[in-house]
PDB file of C-alpha atoms and ligand atoms in Angstrom:
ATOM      1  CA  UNK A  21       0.000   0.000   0.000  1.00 47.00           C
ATOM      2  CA  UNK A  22       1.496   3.286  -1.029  1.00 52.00           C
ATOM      3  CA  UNK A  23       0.348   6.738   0.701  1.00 58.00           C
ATOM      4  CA  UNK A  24      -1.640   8.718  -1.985  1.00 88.00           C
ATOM      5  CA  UNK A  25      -2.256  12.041  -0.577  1.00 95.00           C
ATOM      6  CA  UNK A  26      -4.198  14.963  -1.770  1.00 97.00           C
ATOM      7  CA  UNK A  27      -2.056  18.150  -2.191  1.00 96.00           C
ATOM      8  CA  UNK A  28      -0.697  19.637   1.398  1.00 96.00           C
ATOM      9  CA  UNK A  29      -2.964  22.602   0.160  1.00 97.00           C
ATOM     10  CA  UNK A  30      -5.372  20.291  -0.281  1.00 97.00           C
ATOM     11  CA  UNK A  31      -5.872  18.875   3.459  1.00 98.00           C
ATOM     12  CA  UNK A  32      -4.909  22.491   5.001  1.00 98.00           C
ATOM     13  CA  UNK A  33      -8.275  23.949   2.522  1.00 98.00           C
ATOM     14  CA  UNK A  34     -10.328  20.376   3.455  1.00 98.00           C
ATOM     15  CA  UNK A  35      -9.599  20.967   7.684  1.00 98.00           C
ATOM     16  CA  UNK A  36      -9.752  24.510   7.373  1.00 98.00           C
ATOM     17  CA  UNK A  37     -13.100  24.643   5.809  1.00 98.00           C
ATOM     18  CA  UNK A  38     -14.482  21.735   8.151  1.00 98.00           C
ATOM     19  CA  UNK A  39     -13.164  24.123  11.040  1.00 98.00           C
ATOM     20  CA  UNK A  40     -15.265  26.955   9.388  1.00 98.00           C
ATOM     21  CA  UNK A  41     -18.225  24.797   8.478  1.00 98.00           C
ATOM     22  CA  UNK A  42     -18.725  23.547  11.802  1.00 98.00           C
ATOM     23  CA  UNK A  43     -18.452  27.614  13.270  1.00 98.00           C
ATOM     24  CA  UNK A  44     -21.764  28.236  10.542  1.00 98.00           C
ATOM     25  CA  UNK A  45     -23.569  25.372  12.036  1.00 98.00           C
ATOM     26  CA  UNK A  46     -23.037  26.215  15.479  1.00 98.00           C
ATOM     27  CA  UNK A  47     -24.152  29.943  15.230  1.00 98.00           C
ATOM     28  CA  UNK A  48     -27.015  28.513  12.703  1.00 98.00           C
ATOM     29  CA  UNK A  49     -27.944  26.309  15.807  1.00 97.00           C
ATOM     30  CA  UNK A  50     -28.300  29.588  18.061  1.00 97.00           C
ATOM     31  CA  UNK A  51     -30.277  31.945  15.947  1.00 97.00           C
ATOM     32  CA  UNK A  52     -32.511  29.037  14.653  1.00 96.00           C
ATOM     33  CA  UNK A  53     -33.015  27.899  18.384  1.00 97.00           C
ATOM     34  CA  UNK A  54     -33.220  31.389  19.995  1.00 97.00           C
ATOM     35  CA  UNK A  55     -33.639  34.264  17.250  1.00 95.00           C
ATOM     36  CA  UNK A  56     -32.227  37.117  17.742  1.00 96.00           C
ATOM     37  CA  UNK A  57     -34.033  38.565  20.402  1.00 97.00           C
ATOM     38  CA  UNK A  58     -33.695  35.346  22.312  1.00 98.00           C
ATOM     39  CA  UNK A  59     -30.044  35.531  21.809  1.00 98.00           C
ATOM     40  CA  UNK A  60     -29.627  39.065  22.946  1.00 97.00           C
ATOM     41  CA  UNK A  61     -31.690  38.290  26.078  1.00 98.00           C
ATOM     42  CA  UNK A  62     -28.978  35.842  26.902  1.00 97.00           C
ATOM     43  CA  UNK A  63     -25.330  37.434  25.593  1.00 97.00           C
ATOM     44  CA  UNK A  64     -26.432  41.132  25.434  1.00 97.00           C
ATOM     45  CA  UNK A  65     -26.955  43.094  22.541  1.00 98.00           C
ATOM     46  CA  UNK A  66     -22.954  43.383  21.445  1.00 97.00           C
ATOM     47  CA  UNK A  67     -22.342  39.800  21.191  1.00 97.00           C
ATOM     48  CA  UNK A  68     -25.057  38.996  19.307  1.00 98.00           C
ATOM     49  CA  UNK A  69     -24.213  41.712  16.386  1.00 97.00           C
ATOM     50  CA  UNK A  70     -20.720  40.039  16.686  1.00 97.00           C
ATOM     51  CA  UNK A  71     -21.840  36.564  15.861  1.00 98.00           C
ATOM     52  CA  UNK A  72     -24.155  37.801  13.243  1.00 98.00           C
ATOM     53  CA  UNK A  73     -21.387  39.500  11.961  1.00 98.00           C
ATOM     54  CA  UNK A  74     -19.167  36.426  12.214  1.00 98.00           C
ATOM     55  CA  UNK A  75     -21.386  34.260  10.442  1.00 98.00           C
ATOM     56  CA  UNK A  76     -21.982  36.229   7.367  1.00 98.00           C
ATOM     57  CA  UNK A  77     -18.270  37.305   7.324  1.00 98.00           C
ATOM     58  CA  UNK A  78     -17.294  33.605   7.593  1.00 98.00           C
ATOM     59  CA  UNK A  79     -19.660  32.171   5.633  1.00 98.00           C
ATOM     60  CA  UNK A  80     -18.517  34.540   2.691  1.00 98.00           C
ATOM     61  CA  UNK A  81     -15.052  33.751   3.371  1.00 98.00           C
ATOM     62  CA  UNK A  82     -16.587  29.887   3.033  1.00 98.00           C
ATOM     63  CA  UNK A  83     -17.349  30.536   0.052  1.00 98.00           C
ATOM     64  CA  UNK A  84     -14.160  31.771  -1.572  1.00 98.00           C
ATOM     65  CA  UNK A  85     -12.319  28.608   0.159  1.00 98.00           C
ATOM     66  CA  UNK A  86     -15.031  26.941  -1.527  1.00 98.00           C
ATOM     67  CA  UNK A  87     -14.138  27.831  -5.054  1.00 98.00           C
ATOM     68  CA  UNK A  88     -10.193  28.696  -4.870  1.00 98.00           C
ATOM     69  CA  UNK A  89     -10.714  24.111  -3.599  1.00 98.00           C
ATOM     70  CA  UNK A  90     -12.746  23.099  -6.611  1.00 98.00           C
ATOM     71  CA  UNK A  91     -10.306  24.671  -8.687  1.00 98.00           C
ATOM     72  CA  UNK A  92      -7.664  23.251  -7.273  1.00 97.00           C
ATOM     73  CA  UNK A  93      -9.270  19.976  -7.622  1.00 97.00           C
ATOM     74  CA  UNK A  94     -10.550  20.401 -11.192  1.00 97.00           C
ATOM     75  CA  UNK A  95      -6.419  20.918 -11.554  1.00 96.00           C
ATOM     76  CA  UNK A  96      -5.046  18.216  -9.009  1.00 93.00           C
ATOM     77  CA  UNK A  97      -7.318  15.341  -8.799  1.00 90.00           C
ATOM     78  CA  UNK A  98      -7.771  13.283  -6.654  1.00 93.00           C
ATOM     79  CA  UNK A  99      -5.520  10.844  -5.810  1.00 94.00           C
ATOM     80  CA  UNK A 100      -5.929   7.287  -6.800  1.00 92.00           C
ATOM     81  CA  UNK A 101      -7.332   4.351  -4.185  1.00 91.00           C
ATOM     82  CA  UNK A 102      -4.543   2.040  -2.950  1.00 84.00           C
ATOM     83  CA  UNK A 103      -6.215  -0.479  -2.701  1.00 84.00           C
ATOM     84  CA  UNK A 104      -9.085   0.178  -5.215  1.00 88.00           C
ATOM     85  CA  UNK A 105     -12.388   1.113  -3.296  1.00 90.00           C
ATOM     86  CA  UNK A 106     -15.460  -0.782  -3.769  1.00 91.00           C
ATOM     87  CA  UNK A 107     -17.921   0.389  -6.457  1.00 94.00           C
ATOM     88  CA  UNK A 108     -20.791   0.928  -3.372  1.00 94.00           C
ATOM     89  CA  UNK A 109     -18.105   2.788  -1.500  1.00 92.00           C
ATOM     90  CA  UNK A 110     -16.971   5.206  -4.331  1.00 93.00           C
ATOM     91  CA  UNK A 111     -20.285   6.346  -5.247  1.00 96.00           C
ATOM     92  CA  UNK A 112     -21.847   6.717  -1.870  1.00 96.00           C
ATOM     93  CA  UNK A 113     -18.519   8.364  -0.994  1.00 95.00           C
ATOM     94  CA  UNK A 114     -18.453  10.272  -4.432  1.00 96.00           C
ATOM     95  CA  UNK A 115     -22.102  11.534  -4.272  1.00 98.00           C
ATOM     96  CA  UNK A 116     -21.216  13.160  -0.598  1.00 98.00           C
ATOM     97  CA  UNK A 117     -18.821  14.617  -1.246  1.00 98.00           C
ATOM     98  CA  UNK A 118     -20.287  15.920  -4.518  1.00 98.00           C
ATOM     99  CA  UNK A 119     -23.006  17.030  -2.349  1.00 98.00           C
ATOM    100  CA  UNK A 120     -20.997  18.636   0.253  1.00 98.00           C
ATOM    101  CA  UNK A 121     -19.592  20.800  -2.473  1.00 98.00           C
ATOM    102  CA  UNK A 122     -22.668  22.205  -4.011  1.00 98.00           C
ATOM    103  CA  UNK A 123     -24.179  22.796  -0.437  1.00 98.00           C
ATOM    104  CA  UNK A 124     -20.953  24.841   0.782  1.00 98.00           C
ATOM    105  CA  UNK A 125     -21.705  27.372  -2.578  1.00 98.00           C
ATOM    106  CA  UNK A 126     -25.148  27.139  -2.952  1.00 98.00           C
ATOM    107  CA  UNK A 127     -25.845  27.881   1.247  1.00 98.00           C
ATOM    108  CA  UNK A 128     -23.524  31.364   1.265  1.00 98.00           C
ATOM    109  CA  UNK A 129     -24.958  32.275  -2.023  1.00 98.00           C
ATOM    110  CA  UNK A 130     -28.771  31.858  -0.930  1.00 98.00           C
ATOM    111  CA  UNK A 131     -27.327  32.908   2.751  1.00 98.00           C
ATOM    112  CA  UNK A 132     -26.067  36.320   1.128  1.00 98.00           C
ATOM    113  CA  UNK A 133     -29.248  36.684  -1.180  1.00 98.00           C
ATOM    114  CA  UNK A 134     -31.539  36.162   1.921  1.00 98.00           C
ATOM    115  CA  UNK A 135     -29.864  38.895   3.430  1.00 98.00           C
ATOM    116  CA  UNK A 136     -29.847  41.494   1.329  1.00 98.00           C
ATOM    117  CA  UNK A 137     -33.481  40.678   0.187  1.00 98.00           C
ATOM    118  CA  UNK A 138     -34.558  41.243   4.308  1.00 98.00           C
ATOM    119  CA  UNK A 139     -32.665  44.300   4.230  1.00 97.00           C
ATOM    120  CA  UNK A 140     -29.991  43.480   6.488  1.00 97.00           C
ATOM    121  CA  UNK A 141     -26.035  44.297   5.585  1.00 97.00           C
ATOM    122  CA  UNK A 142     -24.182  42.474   3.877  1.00 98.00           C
ATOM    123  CA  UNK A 143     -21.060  42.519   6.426  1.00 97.00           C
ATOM    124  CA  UNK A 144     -17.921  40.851   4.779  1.00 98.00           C
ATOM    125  CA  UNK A 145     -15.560  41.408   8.465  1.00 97.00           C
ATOM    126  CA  UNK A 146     -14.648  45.592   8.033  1.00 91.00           C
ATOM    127  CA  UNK A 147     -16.557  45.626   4.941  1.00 97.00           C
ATOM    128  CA  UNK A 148     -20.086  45.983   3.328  1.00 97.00           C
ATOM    129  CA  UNK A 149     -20.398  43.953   0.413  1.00 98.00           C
ATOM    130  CA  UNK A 150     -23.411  45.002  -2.134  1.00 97.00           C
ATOM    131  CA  UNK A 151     -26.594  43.121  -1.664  1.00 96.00           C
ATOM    132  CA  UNK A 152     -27.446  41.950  -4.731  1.00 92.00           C
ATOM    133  CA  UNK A 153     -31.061  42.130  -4.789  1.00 96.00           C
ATOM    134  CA  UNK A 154     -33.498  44.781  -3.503  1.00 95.00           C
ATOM    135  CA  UNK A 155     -35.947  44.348  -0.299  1.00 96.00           C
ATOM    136  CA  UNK A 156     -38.718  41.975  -0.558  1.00 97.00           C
ATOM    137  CA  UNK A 157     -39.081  40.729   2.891  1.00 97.00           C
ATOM    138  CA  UNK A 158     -41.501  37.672   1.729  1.00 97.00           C
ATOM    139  CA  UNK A 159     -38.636  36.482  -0.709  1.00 98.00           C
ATOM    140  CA  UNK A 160     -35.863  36.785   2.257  1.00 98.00           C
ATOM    141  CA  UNK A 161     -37.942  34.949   4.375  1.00 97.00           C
ATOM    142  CA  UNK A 162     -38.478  31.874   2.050  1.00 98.00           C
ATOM    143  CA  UNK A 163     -34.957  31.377   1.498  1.00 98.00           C
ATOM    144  CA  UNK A 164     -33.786  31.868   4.970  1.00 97.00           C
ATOM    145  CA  UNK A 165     -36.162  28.724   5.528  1.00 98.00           C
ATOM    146  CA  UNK A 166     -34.371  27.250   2.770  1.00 98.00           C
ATOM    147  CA  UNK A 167     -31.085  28.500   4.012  1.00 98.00           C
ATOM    148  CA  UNK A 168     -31.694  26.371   7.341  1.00 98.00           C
ATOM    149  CA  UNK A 169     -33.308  23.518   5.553  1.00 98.00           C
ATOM    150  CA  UNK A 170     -29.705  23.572   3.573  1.00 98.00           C
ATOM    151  CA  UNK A 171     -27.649  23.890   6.997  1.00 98.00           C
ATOM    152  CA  UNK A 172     -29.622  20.693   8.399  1.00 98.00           C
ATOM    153  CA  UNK A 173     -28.673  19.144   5.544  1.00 98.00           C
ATOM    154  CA  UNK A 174     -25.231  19.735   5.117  1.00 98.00           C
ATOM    155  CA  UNK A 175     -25.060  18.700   9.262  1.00 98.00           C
ATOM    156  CA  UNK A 176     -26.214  15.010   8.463  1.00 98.00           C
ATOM    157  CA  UNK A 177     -23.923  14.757   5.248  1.00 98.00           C
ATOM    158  CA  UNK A 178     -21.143  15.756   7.423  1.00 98.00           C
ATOM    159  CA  UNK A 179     -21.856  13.251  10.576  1.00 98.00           C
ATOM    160  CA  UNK A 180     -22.271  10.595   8.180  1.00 98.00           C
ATOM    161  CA  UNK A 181     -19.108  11.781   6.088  1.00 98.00           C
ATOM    162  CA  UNK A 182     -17.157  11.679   9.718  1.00 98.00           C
ATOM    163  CA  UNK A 183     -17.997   8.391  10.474  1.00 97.00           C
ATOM    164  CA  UNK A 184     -17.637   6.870   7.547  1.00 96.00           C
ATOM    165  CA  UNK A 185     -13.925   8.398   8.148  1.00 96.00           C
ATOM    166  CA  UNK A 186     -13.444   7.089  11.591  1.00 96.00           C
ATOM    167  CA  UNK A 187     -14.517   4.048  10.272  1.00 95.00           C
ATOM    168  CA  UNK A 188     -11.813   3.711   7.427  1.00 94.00           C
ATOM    169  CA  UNK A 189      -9.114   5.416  10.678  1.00 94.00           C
ATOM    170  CA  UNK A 190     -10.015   2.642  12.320  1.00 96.00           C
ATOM    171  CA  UNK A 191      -9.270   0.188   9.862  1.00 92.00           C
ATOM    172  CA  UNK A 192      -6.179   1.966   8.750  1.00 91.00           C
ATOM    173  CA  UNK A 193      -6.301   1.193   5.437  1.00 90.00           C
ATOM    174  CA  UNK A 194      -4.980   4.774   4.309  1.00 90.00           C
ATOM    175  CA  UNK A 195      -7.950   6.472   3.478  1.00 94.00           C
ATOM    176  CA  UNK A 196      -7.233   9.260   6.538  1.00 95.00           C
ATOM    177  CA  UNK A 197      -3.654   9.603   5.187  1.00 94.00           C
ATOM    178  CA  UNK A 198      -5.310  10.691   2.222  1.00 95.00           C
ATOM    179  CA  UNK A 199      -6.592  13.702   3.827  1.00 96.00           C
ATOM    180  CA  UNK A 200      -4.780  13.962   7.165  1.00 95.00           C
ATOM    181  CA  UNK A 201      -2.641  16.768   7.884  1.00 95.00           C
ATOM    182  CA  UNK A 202       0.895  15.475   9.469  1.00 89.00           C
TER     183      UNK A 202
HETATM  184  C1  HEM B 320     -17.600  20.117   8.138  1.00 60.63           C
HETATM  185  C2  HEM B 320     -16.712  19.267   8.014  1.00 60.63           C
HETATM  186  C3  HEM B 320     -16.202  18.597   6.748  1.00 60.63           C
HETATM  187  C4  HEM B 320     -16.477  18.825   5.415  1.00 60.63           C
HETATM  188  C5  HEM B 320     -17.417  19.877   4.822  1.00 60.63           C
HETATM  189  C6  HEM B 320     -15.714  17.865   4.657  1.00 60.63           C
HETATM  190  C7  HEM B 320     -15.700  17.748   3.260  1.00 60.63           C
HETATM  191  C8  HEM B 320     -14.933  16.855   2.524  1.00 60.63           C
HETATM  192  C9  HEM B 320     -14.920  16.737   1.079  1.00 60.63           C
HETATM  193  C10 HEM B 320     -15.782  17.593   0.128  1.00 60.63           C
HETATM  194  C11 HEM B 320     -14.033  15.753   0.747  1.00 60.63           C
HETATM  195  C12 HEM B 320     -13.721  15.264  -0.671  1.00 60.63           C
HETATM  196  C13 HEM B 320     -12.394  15.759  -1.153  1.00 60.63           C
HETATM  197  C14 HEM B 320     -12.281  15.595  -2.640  1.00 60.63           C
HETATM  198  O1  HEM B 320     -12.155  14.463  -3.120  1.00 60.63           O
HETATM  199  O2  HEM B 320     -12.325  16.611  -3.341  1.00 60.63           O
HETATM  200  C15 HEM B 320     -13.482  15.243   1.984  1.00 60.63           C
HETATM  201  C16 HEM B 320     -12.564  14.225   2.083  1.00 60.63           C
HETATM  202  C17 HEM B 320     -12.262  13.560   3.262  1.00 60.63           C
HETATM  203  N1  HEM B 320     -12.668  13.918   4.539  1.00 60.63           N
HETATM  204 FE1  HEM B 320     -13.808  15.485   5.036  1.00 60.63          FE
HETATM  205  N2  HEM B 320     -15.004  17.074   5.524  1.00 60.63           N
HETATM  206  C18 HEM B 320     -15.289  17.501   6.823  1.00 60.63           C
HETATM  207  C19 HEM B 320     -14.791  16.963   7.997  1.00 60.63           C
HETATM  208  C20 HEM B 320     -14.082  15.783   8.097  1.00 60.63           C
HETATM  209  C21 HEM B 320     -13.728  15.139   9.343  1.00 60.63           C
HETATM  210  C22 HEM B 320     -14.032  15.647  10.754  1.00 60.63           C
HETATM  211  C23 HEM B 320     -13.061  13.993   8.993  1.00 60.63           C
HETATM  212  C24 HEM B 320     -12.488  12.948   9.927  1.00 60.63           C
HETATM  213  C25 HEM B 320     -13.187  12.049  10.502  1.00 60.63           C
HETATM  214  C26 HEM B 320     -12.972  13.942   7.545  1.00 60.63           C
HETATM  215  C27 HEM B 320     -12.375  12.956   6.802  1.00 60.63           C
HETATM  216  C28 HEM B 320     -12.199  12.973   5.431  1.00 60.63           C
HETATM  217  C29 HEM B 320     -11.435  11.941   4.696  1.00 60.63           C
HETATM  218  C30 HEM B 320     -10.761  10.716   5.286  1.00 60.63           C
HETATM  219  C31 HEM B 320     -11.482  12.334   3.342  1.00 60.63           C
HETATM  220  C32 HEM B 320     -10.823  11.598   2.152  1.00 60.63           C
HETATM  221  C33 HEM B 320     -11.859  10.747   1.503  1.00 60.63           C
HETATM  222  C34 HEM B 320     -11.357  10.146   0.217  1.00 60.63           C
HETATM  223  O3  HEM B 320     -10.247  10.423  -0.207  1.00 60.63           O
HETATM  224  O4  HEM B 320     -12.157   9.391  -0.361  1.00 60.63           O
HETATM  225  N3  HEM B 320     -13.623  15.065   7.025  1.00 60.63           N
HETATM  226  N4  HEM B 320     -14.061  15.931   3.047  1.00 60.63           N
HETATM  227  C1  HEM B 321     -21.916  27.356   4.248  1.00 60.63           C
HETATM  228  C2  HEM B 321     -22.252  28.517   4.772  1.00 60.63           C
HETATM  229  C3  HEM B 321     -23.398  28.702   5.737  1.00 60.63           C
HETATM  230  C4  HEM B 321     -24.007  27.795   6.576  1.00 60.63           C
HETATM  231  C5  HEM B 321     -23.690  26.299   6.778  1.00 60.63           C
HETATM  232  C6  HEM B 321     -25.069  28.516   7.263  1.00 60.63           C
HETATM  233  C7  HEM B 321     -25.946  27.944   8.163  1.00 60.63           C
HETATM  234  C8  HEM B 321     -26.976  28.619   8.784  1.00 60.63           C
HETATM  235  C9  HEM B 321     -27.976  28.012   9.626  1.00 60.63           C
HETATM  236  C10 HEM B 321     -28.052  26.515   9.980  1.00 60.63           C
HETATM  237  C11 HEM B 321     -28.819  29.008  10.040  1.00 60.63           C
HETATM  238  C12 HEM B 321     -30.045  28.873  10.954  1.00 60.63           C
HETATM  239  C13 HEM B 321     -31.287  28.860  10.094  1.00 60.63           C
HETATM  240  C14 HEM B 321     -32.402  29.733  10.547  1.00 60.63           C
HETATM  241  O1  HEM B 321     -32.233  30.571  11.464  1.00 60.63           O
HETATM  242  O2  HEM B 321     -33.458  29.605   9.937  1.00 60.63           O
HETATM  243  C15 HEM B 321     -28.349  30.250   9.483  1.00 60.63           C
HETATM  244  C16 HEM B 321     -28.928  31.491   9.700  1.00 60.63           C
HETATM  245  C17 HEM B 321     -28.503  32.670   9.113  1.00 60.63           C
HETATM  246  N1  HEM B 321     -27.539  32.802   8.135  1.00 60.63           N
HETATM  247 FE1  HEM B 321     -26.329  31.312   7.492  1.00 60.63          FE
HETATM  248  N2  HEM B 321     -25.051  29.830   6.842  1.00 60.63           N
HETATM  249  C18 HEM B 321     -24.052  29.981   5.913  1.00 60.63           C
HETATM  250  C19 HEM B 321     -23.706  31.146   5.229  1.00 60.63           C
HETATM  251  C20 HEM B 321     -24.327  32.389   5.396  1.00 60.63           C
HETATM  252  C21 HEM B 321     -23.991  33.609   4.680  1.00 60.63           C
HETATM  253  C22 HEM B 321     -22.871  33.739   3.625  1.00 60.63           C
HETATM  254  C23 HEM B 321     -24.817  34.590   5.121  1.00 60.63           C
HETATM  255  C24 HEM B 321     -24.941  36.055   4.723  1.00 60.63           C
HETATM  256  C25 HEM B 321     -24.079  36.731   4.015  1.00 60.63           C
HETATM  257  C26 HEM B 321     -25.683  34.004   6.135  1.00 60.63           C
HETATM  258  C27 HEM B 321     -26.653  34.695   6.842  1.00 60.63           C
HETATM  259  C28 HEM B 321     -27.460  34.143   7.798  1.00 60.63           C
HETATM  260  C29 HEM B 321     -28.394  34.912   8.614  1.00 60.63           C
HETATM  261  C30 HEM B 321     -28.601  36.435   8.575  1.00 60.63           C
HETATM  262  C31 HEM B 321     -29.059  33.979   9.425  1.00 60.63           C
HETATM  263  C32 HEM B 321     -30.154  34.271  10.460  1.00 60.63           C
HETATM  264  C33 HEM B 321     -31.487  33.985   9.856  1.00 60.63           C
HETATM  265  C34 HEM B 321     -32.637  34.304  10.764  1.00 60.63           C
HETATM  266  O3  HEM B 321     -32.479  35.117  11.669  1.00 60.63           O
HETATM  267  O4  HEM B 321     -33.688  33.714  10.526  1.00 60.63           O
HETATM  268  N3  HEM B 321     -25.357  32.652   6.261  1.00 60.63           N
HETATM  269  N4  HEM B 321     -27.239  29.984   8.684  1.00 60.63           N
END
């Protein structure tokens, strides 16, 4: 068995971005569960502009990540299996993946679209970022139900993509290598 590895690039975009996604789903968690009211009640006023803040600014951020990766995997692909994978294994394995991809643009696009459209800034860290579209409160609230519809989903492709990669650490049959950072 040789080591195939994705790029060192690569794994520091793949852990970087899991770091990030799992920041999104966090503060999704909060303002789904609490609102923003509800949040302010409990962290003060301040803290809850901050995370706001902090999730559109990282979820933008996400987003470039997002692309500057596909490129770089359109350019490097992806390693070969050593040994082969199963046929079962590459195309559930494939099709998350795939997934996860689509998810991680579409979700800051709609996220930033949603925004605008309820007429809130479009904060990008120190900047504002244009919105895009216009007010029309009815269209930001549709897609911020889609927007957490999306983040629910991307949250059980993830759990199942982590333990279908504990499951191949486990058996230590090089598929963490692949993607592993040291
Ligand atoms: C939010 C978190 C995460 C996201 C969005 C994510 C996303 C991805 C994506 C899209 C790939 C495919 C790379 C490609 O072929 O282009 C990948 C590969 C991989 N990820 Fe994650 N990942 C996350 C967290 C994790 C965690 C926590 C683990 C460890 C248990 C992990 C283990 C792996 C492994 C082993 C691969 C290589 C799979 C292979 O080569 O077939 N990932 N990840
Ligand atoms: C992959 C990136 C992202 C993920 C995984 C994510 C996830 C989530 C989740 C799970 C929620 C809770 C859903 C709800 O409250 O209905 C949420 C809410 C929110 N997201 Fe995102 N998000 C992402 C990117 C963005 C971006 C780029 C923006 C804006 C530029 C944004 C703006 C918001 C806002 C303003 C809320 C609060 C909605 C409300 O109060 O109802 N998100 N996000």
């Amino acid at each position: 068995m040789t080591t195939n590895r994705y790029t060192l690039l690569q794994r520091l975009l793949h852990w970087l971005i899991a770091l990030i996604v799992f920041g999104l789903l966090f503060a999704g968690l909060a303002f789904w569960a609490l609102g923003y009211d509800g949040l302010k009640g409990l962290v003060g006023e301040d803290t809850t502009n901050t995370l706001f803040m902090a999730h559109k600014s990282f979820g933008i951020l996400l987003l470039l990540l997002t692309l500057l990766r596909i490129v770089l995997r359109v350019r490097t692909p992806a390693p070969p299996y050593d040994p082969p994978l199963g046929a079962l294994e590459r195309l559930v394995g494939g099709g998350i993946h795939l997934l996860l991809y689509v998810l991680l643009i579409g979700l800051p696009i709609g996220g930033w679209i949603a925004t605008a459209a309820s007429g809130y800034p479009i904060q990008f860290f120190g900047m504002t970022l244009p919105g895009l579209v216009g007010e029309n409160k009815e269209l930001g609230e549709m897609l911020f139900f889609y927007h957490g519809l999306g983040g629910l989903i991307v949250a059980v492709l993830v759990l199942i993509h982590i333990a279908a990669g504990l499951k191949h650490w486990r058996l230590k049959d090089g598929i963490m290598t692949r993607i592993s950072l040291p």
